[in-house]
PDB file of C-alpha atoms in Angstrom:
ATOM      1  CA  ALA A   1     104.421 105.378 138.644  1.00  0.00           C
ATOM      2  CA  GLN A   2     106.815 105.152 135.786  1.00  0.00           C
ATOM      3  CA  LYS A   3     107.888 108.186 133.810  1.00  0.00           C
ATOM      4  CA  VAL A   4     110.103 108.912 130.820  1.00  0.00           C
ATOM      5  CA  THR A   5     111.525 112.361 130.167  1.00  0.00           C
ATOM      6  CA  GLN A   6     113.059 113.528 126.925  1.00  0.00           C
ATOM      7  CA  ALA A   7     114.122 117.051 127.782  1.00  0.00           C
ATOM      8  CA  GLN A   8     115.136 117.989 124.234  1.00  0.00           C
ATOM      9  CA  THR A   9     112.024 118.942 122.304  1.00  0.00           C
ATOM     10  CA  GLU A  10     113.809 119.713 119.051  1.00  0.00           C
ATOM     11  CA  ILE A  11     117.355 119.316 117.776  1.00  0.00           C
ATOM     12  CA  SER A  12     118.657 120.666 114.510  1.00  0.00           C
ATOM     13  CA  VAL A  13     122.019 119.588 113.057  1.00  0.00           C
ATOM     14  CA  VAL A  14     123.858 119.690 109.770  1.00  0.00           C
ATOM     15  CA  GLU A  15     124.564 116.479 107.920  1.00  0.00           C
ATOM     16  CA  LYS A  16     127.598 114.520 109.175  1.00  0.00           C
ATOM     17  CA  GLU A  17     127.377 115.993 112.670  1.00  0.00           C
ATOM     18  CA  ASP A  18     127.034 113.605 115.603  1.00  0.00           C
ATOM     19  CA  VAL A  19     123.906 114.037 117.704  1.00  0.00           C
ATOM     20  CA  THR A  20     122.876 112.627 121.077  1.00  0.00           C
ATOM     21  CA  LEU A  21     119.270 112.288 122.201  1.00  0.00           C
ATOM     22  CA  ASP A  22     118.746 112.213 125.951  1.00  0.00           C
ATOM     23  CA  CYS A  23     116.327 110.013 127.870  1.00  0.00           C
ATOM     24  CA  VAL A  24     115.826 109.877 131.629  1.00  0.00           C
ATOM     25  CA  TYR A  25     113.414 107.452 133.250  1.00  0.00           C
ATOM     26  CA  GLU A  26     111.788 106.812 136.623  1.00  0.00           C
ATOM     27  CA  THR A  27     110.606 103.451 137.865  1.00  0.00           C
ATOM     28  CA  ARG A  28     110.276 101.626 141.176  1.00  0.00           C
ATOM     29  CA  ASP A  29     110.949  98.230 139.669  1.00  0.00           C
ATOM     30  CA  THR A  30     114.371  96.611 139.749  1.00  0.00           C
ATOM     31  CA  THR A  31     113.718  94.845 136.451  1.00  0.00           C
ATOM     32  CA  TYR A  32     112.554  96.876 133.497  1.00  0.00           C
ATOM     33  CA  TYR A  33     113.079  97.325 129.770  1.00  0.00           C
ATOM     34  CA  LEU A  34     113.949 100.401 127.774  1.00  0.00           C
ATOM     35  CA  PHE A  35     113.234 101.037 124.119  1.00  0.00           C
ATOM     36  CA  TRP A  36     113.896 103.562 121.391  1.00  0.00           C
ATOM     37  CA  TYR A  37     111.441 104.017 118.551  1.00  0.00           C
ATOM     38  CA  LYS A  38     111.711 106.271 115.502  1.00  0.00           C
ATOM     39  CA  GLN A  39     108.768 108.015 113.844  1.00  0.00           C
ATOM     40  CA  PRO A  40     109.755 109.308 110.377  1.00  0.00           C
ATOM     41  CA  PRO A  41     107.609 111.891 108.558  1.00  0.00           C
ATOM     42  CA  SER A  42     105.548 109.068 107.051  1.00  0.00           C
ATOM     43  CA  GLY A  43     104.145 108.477 110.545  1.00  0.00           C
ATOM     44  CA  GLU A  44     104.813 104.857 111.414  1.00  0.00           C
ATOM     45  CA  LEU A  45     106.675 103.894 114.604  1.00  0.00           C
ATOM     46  CA  VAL A  46     109.820 101.907 113.935  1.00  0.00           C
ATOM     47  CA  PHE A  47     111.489  99.823 116.653  1.00  0.00           C
ATOM     48  CA  LEU A  48     115.212 100.565 117.029  1.00  0.00           C
ATOM     49  CA  ILE A  49     116.495  98.888 120.181  1.00  0.00           C
ATOM     50  CA  ARG A  50     115.569  97.237 123.498  1.00  0.00           C
ATOM     51  CA  ARG A  51     117.769  97.113 126.603  1.00  0.00           C
ATOM     52  CA  ASN A  52     117.201  95.118 129.797  1.00  0.00           C
ATOM     53  CA  SER A  53     117.821  96.768 133.154  1.00  0.00           C
ATOM     54  CA  PHE A  54     120.230  94.024 134.204  1.00  0.00           C
ATOM     55  CA  ASP A  55     122.445  94.493 131.152  1.00  0.00           C
ATOM     56  CA  GLU A  56     124.343  97.765 131.215  1.00  0.00           C
ATOM     57  CA  GLN A  57     126.532  96.988 128.231  1.00  0.00           C
ATOM     58  CA  ASN A  58     126.461  99.785 125.756  1.00  0.00           C
ATOM     59  CA  GLU A  59     125.681  98.906 122.178  1.00  0.00           C
ATOM     60  CA  ILE A  60     126.752 100.075 118.767  1.00  0.00           C
ATOM     61  CA  SER A  61     124.881  99.257 115.588  1.00  0.00           C
ATOM     62  CA  GLY A  62     126.261 100.921 112.518  1.00  0.00           C
ATOM     63  CA  ARG A  63     125.913 104.683 113.005  1.00  0.00           C
ATOM     64  CA  TYR A  64     123.712 104.201 116.082  1.00  0.00           C
ATOM     65  CA  SER A  65     124.938 103.728 119.634  1.00  0.00           C
ATOM     66  CA  TRP A  66     123.199 103.606 122.986  1.00  0.00           C
ATOM     67  CA  ASN A  67     124.543 104.529 126.419  1.00  0.00           C
ATOM     68  CA  PHE A  68     122.605 102.965 129.302  1.00  0.00           C
ATOM     69  CA  GLN A  69     123.560 104.196 132.795  1.00  0.00           C
ATOM     70  CA  LYS A  70     121.509 102.781 135.629  1.00  0.00           C
ATOM     71  CA  SER A  71     123.183 105.057 138.188  1.00  0.00           C
ATOM     72  CA  THR A  72     121.741 108.134 136.501  1.00  0.00           C
ATOM     73  CA  SER A  73     118.592 106.434 135.113  1.00  0.00           C
ATOM     74  CA  SER A  74     119.542 107.450 131.613  1.00  0.00           C
ATOM     75  CA  PHE A  75     119.385 105.713 128.258  1.00  0.00           C
ATOM     76  CA  ASN A  76     120.868 108.046 125.664  1.00  0.00           C
ATOM     77  CA  PHE A  77     120.985 107.497 121.930  1.00  0.00           C
ATOM     78  CA  THR A  78     123.715 108.791 119.623  1.00  0.00           C
ATOM     79  CA  ILE A  79     123.683 109.012 115.853  1.00  0.00           C
ATOM     80  CA  THR A  80     127.152 109.348 114.359  1.00  0.00           C
ATOM     81  CA  ALA A  81     127.632 111.184 111.066  1.00  0.00           C
ATOM     82  CA  SER A  82     123.950 112.073 110.806  1.00  0.00           C
ATOM     83  CA  GLN A  83     122.150 111.952 107.471  1.00  0.00           C
ATOM     84  CA  VAL A  84     119.066 113.717 106.154  1.00  0.00           C
ATOM     85  CA  VAL A  85     117.175 110.401 106.307  1.00  0.00           C
ATOM     86  CA  ASP A  86     117.670 110.393 110.087  1.00  0.00           C
ATOM     87  CA  SER A  87     115.210 113.282 110.339  1.00  0.00           C
ATOM     88  CA  ALA A  88     112.357 111.964 112.465  1.00  0.00           C
ATOM     89  CA  VAL A  89     110.815 112.072 115.909  1.00  0.00           C
ATOM     90  CA  TYR A  90     112.610 109.742 118.317  1.00  0.00           C
ATOM     91  CA  PHE A  91     110.806 108.245 121.308  1.00  0.00           C
ATOM     92  CA  CYS A  92     112.261 106.629 124.372  1.00  0.00           C
ATOM     93  CA  ALA A  93     109.943 104.168 126.161  1.00  0.00           C
ATOM     94  CA  LEU A  94     109.881 102.119 129.348  1.00  0.00           C
ATOM     95  CA  SER A  95     108.185  98.814 130.087  1.00  0.00           C
ATOM     96  CA  GLU A  96     108.093  97.451 133.612  1.00  0.00           C
ATOM     97  CA  ARG A  97     108.249  93.742 134.282  1.00  0.00           C
ATOM     98  CA  ARG A  98     106.050  93.819 137.359  1.00  0.00           C
ATOM     99  CA  GLY A  99     103.682  96.636 136.700  1.00  0.00           C
ATOM    100  CA  GLY A 100     100.593  95.118 138.270  1.00  0.00           C
ATOM    101  CA  THR A 101      98.038  94.918 135.523  1.00  0.00           C
ATOM    102  CA  SER A 102     100.159  97.040 133.231  1.00  0.00           C
ATOM    103  CA  TYR A 103     102.106  94.180 131.737  1.00  0.00           C
ATOM    104  CA  GLY A 104     103.281  95.139 128.309  1.00  0.00           C
ATOM    105  CA  LYS A 105     102.321  98.776 128.685  1.00  0.00           C
ATOM    106  CA  LEU A 106     104.911 101.096 127.176  1.00  0.00           C
ATOM    107  CA  THR A 107     105.313 104.499 128.757  1.00  0.00           C
ATOM    108  CA  PHE A 108     106.685 106.909 126.176  1.00  0.00           C
ATOM    109  CA  GLY A 109     108.588 110.134 126.512  1.00  0.00           C
ATOM    110  CA  GLN A 110     107.330 113.209 124.687  1.00  0.00           C
ATOM    111  CA  GLY A 111     109.710 112.623 121.810  1.00  0.00           C
ATOM    112  CA  THR A 112     112.588 114.592 120.322  1.00  0.00           C
ATOM    113  CA  ILE A 113     112.195 116.055 116.849  1.00  0.00           C
ATOM    114  CA  LEU A 114     115.483 115.658 115.000  1.00  0.00           C
ATOM    115  CA  THR A 115     116.044 117.650 111.829  1.00  0.00           C
ATOM    116  CA  VAL A 116     119.165 116.984 109.806  1.00  0.00           C
ATOM    117  CA  HIS A 117     119.919 119.670 107.230  1.00  0.00           C
ATOM    118  CA  PRO A 118     121.926 118.937 104.087  1.00  0.00           C
TER     119      PRO A 118
ATOM    120  CA  ASP B   1     107.186  97.137 107.061  1.00  0.00           C
ATOM    121  CA  SER B   2     106.518  95.780 110.559  1.00  0.00           C
ATOM    122  CA  GLY B   3     103.971  93.188 109.432  1.00  0.00           C
ATOM    123  CA  VAL B   4     101.192  94.817 111.463  1.00  0.00           C
ATOM    124  CA  THR B   5      98.345  96.120 109.311  1.00  0.00           C
ATOM    125  CA  GLN B   6      95.763  98.721 110.202  1.00  0.00           C
ATOM    126  CA  THR B   7      92.688  99.884 108.320  1.00  0.00           C
ATOM    127  CA  PRO B   8      91.568 102.388 107.398  1.00  0.00           C
ATOM    128  CA  LYS B   9      94.552 104.681 107.032  1.00  0.00           C
ATOM    129  CA  HIS B  10      92.441 107.815 107.383  1.00  0.00           C
ATOM    130  CA  LEU B  11      88.989 108.354 108.820  1.00  0.00           C
ATOM    131  CA  ILE B  12      87.010 111.583 108.863  1.00  0.00           C
ATOM    132  CA  THR B  13      83.760 111.681 110.763  1.00  0.00           C
ATOM    133  CA  ALA B  14      81.500 113.984 112.737  1.00  0.00           C
ATOM    134  CA  THR B  15      81.001 114.489 116.438  1.00  0.00           C
ATOM    135  CA  GLY B  16      78.644 112.015 118.034  1.00  0.00           C
ATOM    136  CA  GLN B  17      79.408 109.281 115.514  1.00  0.00           C
ATOM    137  CA  ARG B  18      80.867 105.822 116.076  1.00  0.00           C
ATOM    138  CA  VAL B  19      83.827 104.310 114.208  1.00  0.00           C
ATOM    139  CA  THR B  20      85.709 101.021 114.185  1.00  0.00           C
ATOM    140  CA  LEU B  21      89.436 100.719 113.657  1.00  0.00           C
ATOM    141  CA  ARG B  22      90.858  97.386 112.633  1.00  0.00           C
ATOM    142  CA  CYS B  23      94.238  95.793 113.269  1.00  0.00           C
ATOM    143  CA  SER B  24      95.871  92.554 112.119  1.00  0.00           C
ATOM    144  CA  PRO B  25      98.933  91.519 114.129  1.00  0.00           C
ATOM    145  CA  ARG B  26     102.138  90.047 112.752  1.00  0.00           C
ATOM    146  CA  SER B  27     101.933  86.366 111.972  1.00  0.00           C
ATOM    147  CA  GLY B  28     102.508  84.395 115.181  1.00  0.00           C
ATOM    148  CA  ASP B  29     101.935  87.323 117.554  1.00  0.00           C
ATOM    149  CA  LEU B  30      99.331  86.745 120.252  1.00  0.00           C
ATOM    150  CA  SER B  31      99.215  90.186 121.867  1.00  0.00           C
ATOM    151  CA  VAL B  32      97.652  93.279 120.386  1.00  0.00           C
ATOM    152  CA  TYR B  33      98.022  96.740 121.916  1.00  0.00           C
ATOM    153  CA  TRP B  34      96.261 100.004 121.137  1.00  0.00           C
ATOM    154  CA  TYR B  35      97.855 103.423 121.611  1.00  0.00           C
ATOM    155  CA  GLN B  36      96.613 106.941 120.967  1.00  0.00           C
ATOM    156  CA  GLN B  37      98.949 109.695 119.797  1.00  0.00           C
ATOM    157  CA  SER B  38      97.738 113.274 120.131  1.00  0.00           C
ATOM    158  CA  LEU B  39      99.546 116.597 120.242  1.00  0.00           C
ATOM    159  CA  ASP B  40      98.597 117.378 123.817  1.00  0.00           C
ATOM    160  CA  GLN B  41      98.817 113.888 125.378  1.00  0.00           C
ATOM    161  CA  GLY B  42     101.610 112.329 123.352  1.00  0.00           C
ATOM    162  CA  LEU B  43     101.630 108.537 122.969  1.00  0.00           C
ATOM    163  CA  GLN B  44      99.281 106.917 125.455  1.00  0.00           C
ATOM    164  CA  PHE B  45      98.618 103.239 126.046  1.00  0.00           C
ATOM    165  CA  LEU B  46      94.944 102.345 125.786  1.00  0.00           C
ATOM    166  CA  ILE B  47      94.502  98.592 126.095  1.00  0.00           C
ATOM    167  CA  GLN B  48      96.127  95.206 125.501  1.00  0.00           C
ATOM    168  CA  TYR B  49      94.648  91.876 124.455  1.00  0.00           C
ATOM    169  CA  TYR B  50      96.429  88.569 124.647  1.00  0.00           C
ATOM    170  CA  ASN B  51      95.037  85.580 122.768  1.00  0.00           C
ATOM    171  CA  GLY B  52      91.508  86.955 122.875  1.00  0.00           C
ATOM    172  CA  GLU B  53      91.456  88.120 126.479  1.00  0.00           C
ATOM    173  CA  GLU B  54      91.899  91.606 127.862  1.00  0.00           C
ATOM    174  CA  ARG B  55      95.305  91.724 129.542  1.00  0.00           C
ATOM    175  CA  ALA B  56      95.914  95.311 130.597  1.00  0.00           C
ATOM    176  CA  LYS B  57      94.074  98.583 130.533  1.00  0.00           C
ATOM    177  CA  GLY B  58      95.443 102.083 130.352  1.00  0.00           C
ATOM    178  CA  ASN B  59      93.824 105.471 129.979  1.00  0.00           C
ATOM    179  CA  ILE B  60      90.971 104.240 127.836  1.00  0.00           C
ATOM    180  CA  LEU B  61      87.735 106.206 127.933  1.00  0.00           C
ATOM    181  CA  GLU B  62      84.446 104.446 128.680  1.00  0.00           C
ATOM    182  CA  ARG B  63      83.251 105.497 125.205  1.00  0.00           C
ATOM    183  CA  PHE B  64      86.018 103.345 123.740  1.00  0.00           C
ATOM    184  CA  SER B  65      86.045  99.571 123.656  1.00  0.00           C
ATOM    185  CA  ALA B  66      88.121  96.898 121.997  1.00  0.00           C
ATOM    186  CA  GLN B  67      88.134  93.202 121.348  1.00  0.00           C
ATOM    187  CA  GLN B  68      90.378  90.547 119.879  1.00  0.00           C
ATOM    188  CA  PHE B  69      88.814  87.884 117.713  1.00  0.00           C
ATOM    189  CA  PRO B  70      89.682  84.160 117.414  1.00  0.00           C
ATOM    190  CA  ASP B  71      91.792  84.890 114.318  1.00  0.00           C
ATOM    191  CA  LEU B  72      93.696  87.365 116.549  1.00  0.00           C
ATOM    192  CA  HIS B  73      92.766  90.506 114.681  1.00  0.00           C
ATOM    193  CA  SER B  74      91.530  93.310 116.871  1.00  0.00           C
ATOM    194  CA  GLU B  75      89.056  96.140 116.592  1.00  0.00           C
ATOM    195  CA  LEU B  76      88.930  99.376 118.516  1.00  0.00           C
ATOM    196  CA  ASN B  77      85.469 100.929 118.712  1.00  0.00           C
ATOM    197  CA  LEU B  78      85.145 104.634 119.419  1.00  0.00           C
ATOM    198  CA  SER B  79      81.666 105.997 120.077  1.00  0.00           C
ATOM    199  CA  SER B  80      80.028 109.358 120.825  1.00  0.00           C
ATOM    200  CA  LEU B  81      83.044 110.938 119.213  1.00  0.00           C
ATOM    201  CA  GLU B  82      84.264 114.328 120.362  1.00  0.00           C
ATOM    202  CA  LEU B  83      86.622 116.796 118.721  1.00  0.00           C
ATOM    203  CA  GLY B  84      89.278 115.828 121.236  1.00  0.00           C
ATOM    204  CA  ASP B  85      89.286 112.232 120.002  1.00  0.00           C
ATOM    205  CA  SER B  86      91.021 113.355 116.820  1.00  0.00           C
ATOM    206  CA  ALA B  87      94.372 111.572 116.937  1.00  0.00           C
ATOM    207  CA  LEU B  88      96.596 108.940 115.391  1.00  0.00           C
ATOM    208  CA  TYR B  89      95.655 105.502 116.691  1.00  0.00           C
ATOM    209  CA  PHE B  90      98.342 102.857 116.621  1.00  0.00           C
ATOM    210  CA  CYS B  91      98.050  99.159 116.954  1.00  0.00           C
ATOM    211  CA  ALA B  92     101.086  97.111 117.990  1.00  0.00           C
ATOM    212  CA  SER B  93     101.630  93.402 118.375  1.00  0.00           C
ATOM    213  CA  SER B  94     104.062  91.127 120.167  1.00  0.00           C
ATOM    214  CA  VAL B  95     104.690  87.428 120.451  1.00  0.00           C
ATOM    215  CA  GLY B  96     103.934  86.995 124.140  1.00  0.00           C
ATOM    216  CA  THR B  97     102.114  88.718 126.940  1.00  0.00           C
ATOM    217  CA  GLY B  98     104.275  91.823 126.855  1.00  0.00           C
ATOM    218  CA  GLN B  99     106.376  90.894 129.844  1.00  0.00           C
ATOM    219  CA  GLY B 100     110.101  90.602 129.836  1.00  0.00           C
ATOM    220  CA  THR B 101     111.843  90.713 126.522  1.00  0.00           C
ATOM    221  CA  ASP B 102     108.701  90.964 124.411  1.00  0.00           C
ATOM    222  CA  THR B 103     109.037  93.726 121.801  1.00  0.00           C
ATOM    223  CA  GLN B 104     106.063  95.565 120.384  1.00  0.00           C
ATOM    224  CA  TYR B 105     105.980  96.213 116.644  1.00  0.00           C
ATOM    225  CA  PHE B 106     103.708  98.988 115.483  1.00  0.00           C
ATOM    226  CA  GLY B 107     101.372  99.297 112.550  1.00  0.00           C
ATOM    227  CA  PRO B 108     101.209 102.387 110.316  1.00  0.00           C
ATOM    228  CA  GLY B 109      98.361 103.928 112.331  1.00  0.00           C
ATOM    229  CA  THR B 110      94.877 105.213 111.587  1.00  0.00           C
ATOM    230  CA  ARG B 111      94.473 108.969 111.537  1.00  0.00           C
ATOM    231  CA  LEU B 112      91.075 109.896 112.922  1.00  0.00           C
ATOM    232  CA  THR B 113      89.690 113.373 112.332  1.00  0.00           C
ATOM    233  CA  VAL B 114      86.488 114.351 114.113  1.00  0.00           C
ATOM    234  CA  LEU B 115      84.776 117.436 112.653  1.00  0.00           C
TER     235      LEU B 115
END
């Protein structure tokens, strides 16, 4: 069975600090897809990024960067120079390519609550 | 705005009642997914429909059912409601079947409160 663990329940930082959100996953498949979603206080789930298991290139998008390491089954997310608007719950999720009848099913971690103070 | 719409935004009802949640996917998306978010269970996958047919099932209770109509909108029916069914119900949609590089885009959710 697949599993996603976000060990950090809550993180609190001051504006302009860098912050890294950890995500560790378990899967038996050799091909899988990892996602990060953001849930701001308004409640909707916003897609941030998708990574394929066969592409370990790390990615930077503005103040966001992602570090995918297959050897440690981790897909960490860093926000550089955090801002108050980054305050949200961040979810890591896993989708398996050959999950039997579970095609398309996303398995989510428990989420990390990020609070950025001014 | 993801392009996925859900109605109603809030729903308050009593135990034992039945409610229907509605979802319209993004234009061009054929798959619709339903998820439940509660404090104790987190975000849980319920069910997926692709082009009108059930594609995958998760931890969906027998009291819950869903369908996808020819115009691709979907409804989630919750019956014999219990206090524990109070949660935020999300609908998501994607272009394909959910395999591979398909990305799910989520609607704003329906908050269900059972009193």
